[in-house]
Amino acid sequence: MDHGPAVEHEDDPASEYKTRLGVKLFIIYGIIYAGFVIINTFIPTFMETRIIFGLNLAVTYGFGLILLAIVLGLVYNSVCTKKEEELKNTGTDGGVS
Amino acid sequence: MIYTPSILAILLFSVIVITVLAISVFFARQSGSSKGYFAAGGTIPWSVNGIAFAGDYLSAASFLGICGMIAVAGYDGFLYSIGYLAGWIVALFVVAEPLKRLGKYTFADALDSKYNYRGIRLMAGISTLVVSIFYLIPQMVGAGALVTPLLGFPHYVGVIMVGSIVIFIVATAGMKSTTYVQFIKGALLIVFSTILVFAILNKGLSLKPGETYHDFIQIEATVEDNSVTAIADTSWTVTSQQQTKAGTFVQLEKSGVRRWFSLETAGNNSYLNEALSITKTTDGSVLYNGEPKEKEAFFQVGHLSRIIVDGKEIDKTGPLGPFKFLSTLEESEVVLFNSASFSNGQDSVSLWYQSPISGKKIMRPGLKFKVDKGSTITSKMDFVSLMLALFFGTSALPHVLIRYYTVPSPRDARKSTILAIVAIGFFYILTMYIGLGAMVNGVLDVQSSNMSAPLLAKAFGIFLFAIISAIAFATVLGTVSGLIVAAAGAVAHDLAASLFPSKDISDKARVVIGKTSAISVGVIAIFLGIIFKGMNVSFLVGWAFSIAASANFPAIIMMLFWKKTTAKGIVASVGTGMLSALLIILLSPSMFERYGLPADSAFWALDNPAIISIPISFAALIIGSLLTQKQKTS
């Protein structure tokens, strides 16, 4: 049983481009997150290493992951919006980088 | 702990609750249709939705649970913050837009729109219900923990109060009101948490957290054959000694009051350090530090034993910058309070004793999660499992998913997700300071870590305490409302449609079913919130993430990215993922403790199921889909 869409919206020619970009950024972040989990799990004392501003690796890496999520999110939004506008103006289908 | 309610706190609390109810009644007029009730008519601006996302997500688990866990376990609590935030990357990059493009009201609708198979709706509806209920438990536990110091009521009264208010909100208004409640609350939470962090940094670090902080007694002792034979302060007399796995504890008496001390040895000298205790006697009376409750002798705790700045030992630092605060704490030494319990004759004693620990250990993993000394393969697996659940669970949570349907377009879904990441990321950095601030400012309640953040606010004045507590209470109200709407949506749209396929359920009937379900789920949540009293709310939320990541995430990902996915494969994935996660949780050490059984008698040592249940769910989907390819092509 289909209830129909909650909101109607137009076809998005940039969707394939955005999906590929999203997956790429997800993989980059996923690898960095995995590195964080691996160090915490197998060499937690390494996290005591001083890195910057007197902060240890644990805090630097942790804050870094939060800031990286924000930065990647903003980059993703900016690139996607640009592509959407570009395709809207040219009326073509989304190419894939 | 013993709490005395404040008039200002009660007044502010009342204002917040009345505002929430007023918003609810105001929007009630606009949500007559099922589209209005479940998805706010898809009309919420992305900026409001983004902060509402943050409001939804910064639930009791984030504000009360994470801050509380950092306060008692240092960096390990902050790992929850990192995992919760990282999960948004999956939501933003992989799930938000494709799911929004599929439209619909619920997770099951999205899955069903591709396959139109009855079993999917049923299974996804059940999974949404189960995840929502598991997520509701910690919110209710948080509510109970909040009202005790705020209003002076027992835990269960708080749970019933939140349950009743929320049932009223969702049974009257629906998604639009919960969105605006979350928007206001999310914004207030971030603003006042920032103010609290400024206050923490401005105060800096001090060996004496406050004027009224209890001076813990230390007495030199003579020990022979592991037994205390004499003590330096002769105004006390030794009345009992207990050897336990945690250490040696000695009971001393002075002026008719008996208190417990832990025996510590430093070089050739031995000392007795005052502990906190609750003693239940055979006649049913309960003594707090050897005295009746009304004497208020059961103190708040948390202090530094050494402060070192640039290699020099000092008594206090004065105001500190955000980086200097963390680096100074890392160089210093903090006194944490560990628990022990034993029988002393006919009496049952619960005791919390001082345990000095270096800042270095506090500022890296290992205090809560067993990844350091004494760790095993299973304990490391348990940690990885939790981090997996937090990473993959966010995008599969029903009350997060439902919020993608409240904005007008996929672009708005993306923008509101990014705004949510910015707001949530900023807040999670604040949790580090709030948690550590609570750890060293003499505000901790040894019986429950959940109240650390509001109690820390109390150290900076009753106004900040009142406003933070009221916001935290609104946090619980808003999150519980969102969860109940999601659960009600699952029942009205998915279960009803699956169980009565031949009947065309009218739009009005669907809202009635939704509201009835909301009331039922609310009552279940009240019951469970009372049962799970005392458990850290962030730990409980970890379970909800595990179930969501196991039951929903593989189905969403494979539906979006694997063309061979079939309807039966999805049903197999959601079913096995949910059941395997539930099974591992229900037979875990933490649940055995809840059942009143020894934790080490549990079926396995794993508390967090994701590392096993996510692969099982993926495997079920792949096998199920490959086995049903013919049906798909025909």
XYZ file of C-alpha atoms in Angstrom:
731
model
C 0.000 0.000 0.000
C 1.457 3.320 -1.063
C 0.498 6.525 0.695
C 2.031 8.742 -1.951
C 4.842 11.133 -1.235
C 4.611 13.342 1.859
C 5.675 16.240 -0.341
C 5.716 16.414 -4.133
C 8.979 17.589 -5.659
C 10.595 17.932 -9.064
C 13.066 15.480 -10.618
C 16.618 16.260 -9.614
C 19.109 16.025 -12.513
C 22.054 16.379 -10.105
C 21.062 13.408 -7.971
C 23.541 10.931 -9.458
C 26.397 13.426 -9.111
C 25.467 14.163 -5.500
C 25.168 10.484 -4.633
C 28.664 9.742 -5.964
C 30.136 12.771 -4.198
C 28.384 11.778 -0.967
C 29.761 8.238 -1.119
C 33.300 9.516 -1.761
C 33.174 11.923 1.206
C 31.625 9.214 3.354
C 34.518 6.856 2.556
C 37.098 9.542 3.398
C 35.434 10.274 6.745
C 34.853 6.560 7.402
C 38.575 5.795 7.021
C 39.560 8.614 9.408
C 36.907 7.481 11.916
C 38.113 3.869 11.620
C 41.674 5.030 12.363
C 40.412 6.756 15.495
C 38.576 3.645 16.698
C 41.579 1.404 15.956
C 44.032 3.574 17.937
C 41.592 3.812 20.861
C 41.069 0.059 20.848
C 44.572 -1.278 20.365
C 47.037 1.422 21.480
C 45.089 3.691 23.879
C 48.304 4.913 25.574
C 49.390 6.395 22.217
C 46.498 8.809 22.675
C 48.542 10.505 25.455
C 50.957 11.916 22.856
C 51.043 15.725 22.901
C 50.027 17.208 19.550
C 49.117 20.914 19.564
C 48.242 23.701 22.091
C 49.248 21.283 24.868
C 46.423 18.929 23.872
C 46.961 15.198 23.575
C 46.148 13.078 20.518
C 42.869 11.848 22.052
C 41.417 15.354 22.340
C 42.978 16.637 19.104
C 41.709 13.666 17.073
C 38.275 13.794 18.741
C 37.780 17.538 18.229
C 39.253 17.076 14.738
C 36.618 14.497 13.821
C 33.862 16.879 14.914
C 35.349 19.818 12.997
C 36.011 17.643 9.938
C 32.349 16.588 9.880
C 31.322 20.255 9.866
C 33.851 21.207 7.160
C 32.972 18.255 4.905
C 29.280 19.022 5.357
C 29.754 22.629 4.281
C 31.913 21.601 1.300
C 29.329 19.006 0.237
C 26.511 21.528 0.442
C 28.442 24.157 -1.487
C 29.439 21.742 -4.299
C 25.947 20.235 -4.514
C 24.225 23.626 -4.617
C 26.610 24.806 -7.335
C 25.943 21.685 -9.407
C 22.176 21.988 -8.946
C 22.222 25.601 -10.147
C 24.490 24.725 -13.068
C 22.245 21.898 -14.279
C 19.127 23.935 -13.675
C 20.489 26.665 -15.944
C 21.737 24.326 -18.696
C 18.808 21.906 -18.368
C 21.114 18.887 -18.803
C 21.371 15.616 -16.921
C 23.909 15.246 -14.109
C 27.302 14.070 -15.263
C 29.512 12.103 -12.969
C 32.936 13.279 -11.948
C 21.639 12.268 47.166
C 19.483 14.571 49.238
C 17.964 17.427 47.277
C 16.166 20.572 48.398
C 13.881 22.064 45.722
C 14.126 25.795 44.922
C 11.179 28.130 44.287
C 12.924 29.853 41.348
C 13.671 26.493 39.750
C 10.038 25.442 40.122
C 8.808 28.741 38.648
C 11.099 28.581 35.613
C 10.283 24.939 35.120
C 6.568 25.746 35.139
C 7.046 28.566 32.589
C 8.879 26.203 30.202
C 6.302 23.441 30.516
C 3.381 25.856 30.033
C 5.125 27.337 26.948
C 5.567 23.861 25.498
C 1.904 23.051 26.072
C 0.819 26.398 24.586
C 2.843 25.735 21.409
C 1.295 22.317 21.267
C -2.280 23.605 21.516
C -1.563 26.422 19.002
C -0.354 23.983 16.335
C -3.055 21.455 17.091
C -5.433 23.395 14.818
C -3.084 22.949 11.871
C -2.616 19.190 12.017
C -5.980 17.659 11.266
C -4.797 15.558 8.302
C -2.426 12.617 8.510
C 0.121 14.585 6.432
C -0.104 17.405 8.961
C 0.095 15.112 11.989
C 2.982 12.891 10.904
C 5.063 15.162 8.641
C 3.958 18.708 9.556
C 2.594 18.982 6.032
C 6.166 19.104 4.708
C 6.184 22.829 5.348
C 8.894 23.378 7.937
C 11.702 25.769 6.797
C 15.103 24.029 6.598
C 16.671 26.352 9.183
C 13.983 25.561 11.754
C 14.179 21.880 10.860
C 17.989 21.891 11.233
C 17.881 23.248 14.781
C 14.919 20.951 15.498
C 17.120 18.059 14.309
C 19.686 19.211 16.858
C 16.946 19.547 19.459
C 15.777 16.005 18.742
C 19.250 14.618 18.809
C 20.551 16.505 21.846
C 18.270 14.458 23.992
C 18.625 13.404 27.592
C 21.358 11.056 26.371
C 23.523 13.870 25.097
C 22.969 16.511 27.706
C 22.536 14.386 30.815
C 24.163 11.107 29.770
C 27.335 12.216 28.001
C 28.121 15.015 30.460
C 27.485 12.562 33.292
C 29.688 9.897 31.775
C 32.540 12.348 31.142
C 32.160 13.498 34.762
C 32.780 9.979 36.096
C 34.821 8.333 33.319
C 36.588 11.232 31.580
C 37.443 10.864 27.895
C 35.484 7.610 27.537
C 32.264 9.606 27.901
C 33.418 11.964 25.150
C 33.718 8.974 22.804
C 29.917 8.914 22.778
C 29.930 12.536 21.566
C 32.294 11.666 18.731
C 30.314 8.592 17.715
C 26.958 10.395 17.837
C 28.290 13.238 15.670
C 30.125 10.983 13.196
C 26.832 9.189 12.608
C 25.512 12.374 10.991
C 28.086 12.007 8.229
C 26.380 8.777 7.191
C 23.023 10.528 7.374
C 24.179 13.503 5.307
C 26.320 11.857 2.635
C 24.485 8.606 2.123
C 20.913 8.679 3.386
C 19.350 12.175 3.590
C 18.698 13.111 -0.024
C 18.016 9.692 -1.586
C 15.546 8.933 1.172
C 13.887 12.315 0.823
C 13.547 11.705 -2.937
C 11.548 8.579 -2.167
C 9.112 10.802 -0.254
C 6.563 9.298 2.164
C 6.007 9.609 5.887
C 7.934 6.770 7.459
C 10.963 4.557 6.972
C 8.627 1.708 6.002
C 6.916 3.924 3.400
C 10.285 4.624 1.810
C 11.187 0.938 1.657
C 7.727 -0.011 0.490
C 7.622 2.612 -2.258
C 10.277 0.632 -4.096
C 8.934 -2.874 -3.567
C 5.248 -2.631 -2.654
C 5.441 -5.768 -0.498
C 3.273 -6.175 2.604
C 5.931 -7.921 4.690
C 8.227 -4.898 4.454
C 5.682 -2.585 6.011
C 5.013 -5.004 8.838
C 8.667 -5.688 9.633
C 9.797 -2.067 9.277
C 6.848 -0.928 11.404
C 7.783 -3.376 14.176
C 11.429 -2.309 13.983
C 10.465 1.373 14.256
C 8.362 0.576 17.311
C 11.141 -1.417 19.003
C 13.835 1.212 18.330
C 11.526 4.022 19.477
C 10.751 2.217 22.717
C 14.441 1.529 23.399
C 15.198 5.194 22.742
C 12.318 6.235 24.979
C 13.645 4.336 28.013
C 16.686 6.597 28.581
C 14.625 9.732 27.993
C 12.216 8.663 30.717
C 15.057 7.682 33.054
C 16.518 11.148 32.414
C 13.169 12.755 33.234
C 13.001 10.919 36.530
C 16.566 11.931 37.395
C 15.791 15.576 36.625
C 12.715 16.185 38.706
C 14.251 14.848 41.900
C 16.617 17.816 42.482
C 14.399 20.243 40.581
C 11.083 19.640 42.299
C 11.992 17.287 45.119
C 9.783 14.470 43.770
C 10.815 10.810 43.631
C 12.062 9.329 40.324
C 8.808 7.633 39.364
C 6.813 10.877 39.716
C 9.119 12.521 37.159
C 8.669 9.669 34.733
C 4.880 9.733 35.048
C 4.867 13.535 34.728
C 6.879 13.555 31.497
C 4.870 10.658 30.129
C 1.573 12.406 30.802
C 2.620 15.796 29.374
C 4.034 14.194 26.257
C 0.996 12.021 25.719
C -1.038 15.225 25.869
C 1.265 16.963 23.367
C 1.359 14.208 20.765
C -2.245 13.195 21.186
C -3.267 16.778 20.431
C -0.804 18.257 17.991
C 1.705 16.028 16.175
C 4.830 16.777 14.197
C 4.510 20.525 13.775
C 4.351 21.207 17.491
C 7.170 18.784 18.269
C 9.287 20.494 15.602
C 8.801 23.965 17.061
C 9.299 22.702 20.612
C 12.560 21.080 19.493
C 13.636 24.211 17.647
C 13.217 26.462 20.695
C 14.708 23.936 23.049
C 17.657 23.082 20.793
C 18.559 26.760 20.488
C 18.190 27.436 24.238
C 20.242 24.357 25.124
C 23.177 25.453 22.989
C 23.082 29.066 24.226
C 22.919 28.195 27.938
C 25.462 25.384 27.667
C 27.858 27.905 26.127
C 27.232 30.256 29.070
C 27.914 27.362 31.454
C 31.223 26.581 29.728
C 32.254 30.245 29.967
C 31.525 30.084 33.714
C 33.636 26.901 34.068
C 36.615 28.389 32.241
C 36.321 31.681 34.108
C 36.421 29.870 37.442
C 39.402 27.724 36.424
C 40.656 24.856 38.578
C 40.962 24.841 42.360
C 41.810 22.272 45.049
C 38.796 23.554 47.010
C 35.861 23.486 44.558
C 33.572 25.663 46.692
C 33.168 27.252 50.123
C 30.660 24.626 51.205
C 32.549 21.624 49.793
C 33.010 18.911 52.399
C 36.526 18.543 53.842
C 37.154 14.816 53.571
C 38.887 13.559 56.703
C 42.211 11.725 56.495
C 43.557 9.932 59.588
C 46.944 8.254 59.929
C 46.617 4.610 60.929
C 48.803 1.811 62.251
C 48.312 -1.431 60.359
C 49.412 -4.916 61.422
C 48.596 -8.050 59.395
C 46.335 -6.047 57.105
C 44.299 -4.867 60.082
C 44.091 -1.365 61.613
C 45.312 -1.558 65.221
C 45.499 2.163 66.097
C 44.631 5.575 64.631
C 46.261 8.982 65.137
C 43.023 10.871 65.885
C 41.834 9.374 69.166
C 38.455 11.160 69.040
C 37.442 8.338 66.657
C 37.275 4.653 67.610
C 37.448 1.667 65.265
C 34.144 -0.271 65.293
C 34.426 -2.588 62.285
C 36.709 -3.629 59.403
C 35.830 -5.243 56.088
C 38.108 -6.799 53.483
C 36.572 -6.766 49.997
C 37.800 -7.205 46.417
C 37.820 -3.414 46.095
C 39.987 -2.928 49.217
C 39.913 -2.636 52.994
C 37.221 -0.503 54.597
C 37.156 0.576 58.221
C 34.201 1.883 60.211
C 34.981 4.552 62.816
C 32.700 6.078 65.446
C 32.652 9.577 66.914
C 29.884 11.147 69.038
C 27.553 8.245 68.238
C 27.964 8.626 64.435
C 29.605 5.797 62.485
C 31.341 6.539 59.197
C 33.291 4.412 56.734
C 36.891 5.012 55.626
C 39.046 3.324 52.993
C 42.523 2.153 53.956
C 45.305 3.481 51.731
C 49.029 2.862 51.961
C 51.653 5.349 50.758
C 55.240 4.163 51.289
C 55.585 3.087 54.914
C 52.554 5.071 56.047
C 48.895 4.048 56.098
C 45.937 6.386 56.019
C 42.194 6.167 56.443
C 40.345 8.309 53.881
C 36.737 9.233 54.509
C 34.220 7.614 52.158
C 30.495 8.112 51.522
C 28.136 5.351 52.562
C 24.502 4.315 52.617
C 23.692 1.720 55.258
C 20.442 -0.233 55.275
C 19.825 -1.687 58.700
C 17.708 -4.700 59.616
C 14.989 -2.503 61.148
C 14.444 -0.901 57.717
C 16.079 2.447 58.430
C 18.574 3.964 56.001
C 21.598 5.935 57.184
C 23.482 8.357 54.958
C 27.092 8.609 56.153
C 25.909 7.217 59.460
C 23.117 9.757 59.954
C 19.430 10.064 59.039
C 18.573 11.660 55.662
C 17.436 14.982 57.144
C 20.936 15.656 58.557
C 22.097 16.121 54.932
C 25.441 14.424 55.563
C 25.547 12.683 52.174
C 27.750 15.111 50.268
C 28.260 16.039 46.643
C 31.758 15.122 45.511
C 34.430 15.672 42.864
C 37.740 17.458 43.397
C 41.349 17.720 42.325
C 44.080 16.420 44.638
C 46.954 18.105 42.734
C 47.024 20.961 40.217
C 50.146 21.288 38.084
C 50.693 24.201 35.717
C 53.905 24.330 33.687
C 55.565 21.845 36.063
C 54.644 23.756 39.256
C 52.153 22.535 41.848
C 49.605 25.201 42.795
C 46.312 25.503 44.760
C 44.248 27.211 42.067
C 44.673 28.522 38.551
C 42.253 31.421 38.077
C 40.527 31.807 34.673
C 41.765 29.465 31.918
C 41.468 29.355 28.150
C 39.743 26.349 26.576
C 42.993 24.574 25.592
C 44.835 25.454 28.815
C 41.914 24.065 30.844
C 42.260 20.667 29.167
C 46.068 20.549 29.217
C 46.215 21.600 32.894
C 43.718 18.917 33.832
C 45.810 16.372 31.986
C 48.888 17.304 34.060
C 46.993 17.280 37.353
C 45.431 14.590 39.573
C 41.696 14.101 40.117
C 39.863 12.240 42.883
C 37.151 9.994 41.505
C 34.780 7.982 43.681
C 34.578 4.218 43.094
C 31.801 2.087 44.512
C 31.842 -1.039 46.651
C 29.145 -2.910 48.524
C 29.253 -5.497 51.303
C 27.441 -6.773 54.383
C 28.503 -5.526 57.778
C 26.906 -7.909 60.259
C 23.186 -7.648 59.544
C 23.544 -4.302 57.733
C 23.902 -3.834 54.002
C 26.459 -1.166 53.070
C 26.899 0.684 49.756
C 30.081 2.700 49.792
C 31.871 5.212 47.549
C 35.574 5.662 48.269
C 38.159 8.143 47.013
C 40.370 7.023 44.175
C 42.998 9.538 43.010
C 43.818 9.171 39.323
C 46.227 11.004 37.034
C 44.815 13.477 34.524
C 46.635 11.615 31.749
C 44.407 8.582 32.299
C 41.301 10.742 32.461
C 42.097 12.434 29.157
C 42.509 9.231 27.149
C 40.382 6.083 26.654
C 40.367 3.285 29.203
C 38.504 4.310 32.372
C 35.109 2.935 31.333
C 35.860 0.938 28.204
C 38.252 -1.926 28.878
C 40.745 -1.288 26.087
C 43.822 -0.791 28.270
C 45.269 -2.916 31.090
C 43.084 -5.908 31.921
C 41.348 -5.791 28.562
C 40.300 -8.914 26.657
C 39.405 -9.552 23.043
C 35.723 -9.423 24.040
C 36.065 -6.138 25.923
C 37.818 -4.548 22.915
C 35.133 -6.010 20.648
C 32.469 -4.485 22.878
C 34.031 -1.037 22.434
C 34.345 -1.381 18.644
C 30.767 -2.614 18.586
C 29.535 0.519 20.355
C 31.470 2.824 18.018
C 30.004 0.958 15.030
C 26.481 1.291 16.399
C 26.890 5.032 16.993
C 28.314 5.554 13.490
C 25.677 3.596 11.611
C 22.743 3.995 13.995
C 22.068 7.730 13.650
C 20.820 7.583 10.069
C 18.568 4.652 10.929
C 16.790 6.192 13.923
C 13.066 6.608 13.248
C 12.774 10.053 14.821
C 15.727 11.271 12.723
C 14.362 9.658 9.556
C 10.901 11.165 10.053
C 12.397 14.660 10.111
C 13.461 14.317 6.448
C 9.788 14.342 5.537
C 8.980 17.620 7.289
C 10.897 19.850 4.847
C 9.730 20.723 1.326
C 12.637 19.364 -0.805
C 15.766 17.150 -0.875
C 17.873 20.316 -0.922
C 16.188 21.445 2.295
C 16.803 18.000 3.789
C 20.508 18.395 3.020
C 20.718 21.949 4.360
C 18.908 21.135 7.567
C 21.213 18.138 8.106
C 24.293 20.356 7.730
C 22.899 22.952 10.116
C 22.206 20.109 12.536
C 25.817 18.887 12.228
C 27.168 22.382 12.969
C 24.876 22.862 15.988
C 25.353 19.341 17.333
C 29.130 19.367 16.717
C 29.491 22.628 18.622
C 27.392 21.293 21.488
C 29.426 18.071 21.685
C 32.635 20.060 22.107
C 30.893 21.829 25.005
C 30.063 18.458 26.621
C 33.785 17.856 27.185
C 34.042 21.025 29.289
C 30.728 20.526 31.092
C 31.600 16.916 31.983
C 35.124 17.707 33.175
C 33.822 20.804 34.962
C 31.381 18.608 36.871
C 34.174 16.146 37.667
C 36.290 18.720 39.552
C 33.765 21.206 40.929
C 32.338 19.171 43.800
C 28.858 18.720 42.340
C 28.611 14.987 41.622
C 25.920 12.755 43.002
C 27.655 9.389 43.506
C 24.360 7.522 43.123
C 23.660 8.769 39.596
C 25.874 10.405 36.990
C 22.860 11.633 35.013
C 22.439 14.874 36.951
C 26.050 16.057 36.644
C 25.386 18.889 34.151
C 22.422 20.501 35.964
C 24.192 20.131 39.330
C 27.262 21.804 37.874
C 25.049 24.689 36.777
C 23.816 24.901 40.381
C 27.396 25.589 41.495
C 27.223 28.776 39.405
C 23.943 29.989 40.858
C 20.368 28.890 41.242
C 19.219 30.806 38.121
C 21.569 28.916 35.811
C 20.576 25.661 37.506
C 16.891 26.439 37.116
C 17.121 27.404 33.458
C 19.431 24.502 32.530
C 17.204 22.009 34.364
C 14.082 23.420 32.744
C 15.716 23.199 29.298
C 16.854 19.661 30.047
C 13.299 18.792 31.021
C 12.012 20.373 27.798
C 14.708 18.334 26.013
C 13.164 15.183 27.350
C 9.654 16.398 26.509
C 10.595 17.250 22.930
C 12.553 14.083 22.210
C 9.916 11.854 23.744
C 7.253 13.647 21.672
C 9.211 13.098 18.443
C 9.793 9.446 19.254
C 6.173 8.833 20.107
C 5.027 10.483 16.863
C 7.465 8.231 14.961
C 6.194 5.157 16.790
C 2.573 6.201 16.281
C 3.292 6.757 12.585
C 4.685 3.240 12.354
C 1.546 1.777 13.909
C -0.960 3.886 11.958
C 0.731 3.663 8.569
C 2.658 0.419 8.584
C 1.189 -2.049 11.028
C -2.438 -1.066 10.349
C -1.869 -1.230 6.587
C -0.191 -4.632 6.883
C -2.706 -6.180 9.241
C -5.800 -4.893 7.401
C -4.692 -4.849 3.768
C -8.171 -5.173 2.327
C -9.586 -2.218 4.257
C -9.074 1.276 2.992
C -8.295 3.162 6.169
C -9.500 6.742 5.951
C -7.168 9.638 6.647
C -9.132 10.559 9.763
C -9.058 6.978 11.056
C -5.312 6.893 10.509
C -4.822 9.927 12.768
C -7.100 8.334 15.405
C -5.048 5.111 15.263
C -1.859 7.183 15.476
C -3.052 9.082 18.532
C -4.250 5.905 20.264
C -0.865 4.317 19.561
C 0.876 7.423 20.907
C -0.957 7.023 24.212
C -0.137 3.287 24.403
C 3.549 3.783 23.603
C 3.653 6.602 26.164
C 2.299 4.307 28.885
C 4.855 1.590 27.997
C 7.622 4.204 28.119
C 6.520 5.347 31.595
C 6.641 1.756 32.856
C 10.119 1.089 31.411
C 11.444 4.460 32.584
C 10.664 3.465 36.168
C 12.261 -0.001 35.810
C 15.551 1.271 34.368
C 16.114 3.942 37.050
C 19.778 4.689 37.797
C 21.377 3.407 34.565
C 23.411 5.972 32.611
C 21.121 7.295 29.915
C 23.832 7.437 27.262
C 24.607 3.776 27.808
C 20.909 2.981 27.309
C 20.771 5.074 24.136
C 23.700 3.018 22.828
C 21.319 0.064 22.737
C 18.740 1.982 20.688
C 21.507 2.872 18.226
C 22.591 -0.771 18.067
C 19.093 -1.976 17.217
C 18.550 0.794 14.649
C 21.950 0.149 13.046
C 21.275 -3.598 12.892
C 17.630 -3.582 11.818
C 17.287 -0.512 9.588
C 20.685 0.582 8.328
C 21.530 -2.432 6.083
C 18.050 -2.254 4.517
C 18.351 1.488 3.778
C 21.866 1.232 2.361
C 21.250 -1.840 0.225
C 17.944 -0.490 -1.080
C 19.748 2.664 -2.213
C 22.955 1.092 -3.545
C 22.477 -2.595 -4.489
C 20.270 -3.238 -7.463
C 19.745 -6.921 -6.646
C 18.014 -6.097 -3.348
C 14.582 -7.724 -3.143
C 11.624 -7.177 -0.840
C 12.107 -10.553 0.850
C 15.799 -9.797 1.327
C 14.843 -6.598 3.155
C 12.310 -8.397 5.341
C 14.971 -10.985 6.255
C 17.499 -8.233 7.005
C 15.240 -6.100 9.209
C 13.921 -9.177 11.057
C 17.260 -10.886 11.736
C 19.055 -7.617 12.476
C 16.444 -6.587 15.034
C 16.101 -10.011 16.662
C 19.849 -10.710 16.871
C 20.495 -7.270 18.409
C 17.641 -7.737 20.885
C 18.813 -11.223 21.820
C 22.380 -10.093 22.497
C 21.138 -7.145 24.588
C 18.598 -9.141 26.612
C 21.206 -11.785 27.513
C 24.052 -9.280 28.116
C 25.891 -8.700 31.438
C 24.187 -5.316 31.982
C 20.710 -6.832 31.566
C 21.605 -9.703 33.908
C 22.387 -7.103 36.575
C 18.928 -5.596 35.917
C 17.405 -9.060 36.378
C 19.162 -9.231 39.770
C 21.622 -11.906 38.570
C 25.433 -11.736 38.638
C 26.794 -10.021 35.499
C 29.400 -12.727 34.965
C 26.666 -15.379 34.679
C 25.399 -13.714 31.456
C 25.408 -15.744 28.225
C 28.241 -13.610 26.813
C 30.486 -10.758 27.906
C 29.270 -8.462 25.113
C 26.987 -5.541 26.040
C 26.839 -3.914 22.611
C 25.547 -6.155 19.817
C 26.278 -4.175 16.621
C 29.550 -5.903 15.711
C 27.648 -9.175 15.371
C 24.118 -8.101 14.489
C 24.999 -5.645 11.651
C 26.928 -8.293 9.641
C 24.130 -10.805 10.321
C 21.602 -8.310 8.972
C 23.676 -7.615 5.837
C 24.186 -11.361 5.300
C 20.448 -12.028 5.646
C 19.688 -9.314 3.092
C 22.240 -10.572 0.568
C 21.271 -14.253 0.922
C 17.540 -13.451 0.968
C 17.844 -11.234 -2.112
C 19.961 -13.691 -4.086
C 17.537 -16.504 -3.300
C 14.544 -14.462 -4.487
C 15.972 -12.943 -7.692
C 13.630 -14.986 -9.896
C 10.575 -13.670 -8.107
C 11.904 -10.160 -8.654
C 12.410 -10.572 -12.396
C 9.108 -12.377 -12.915
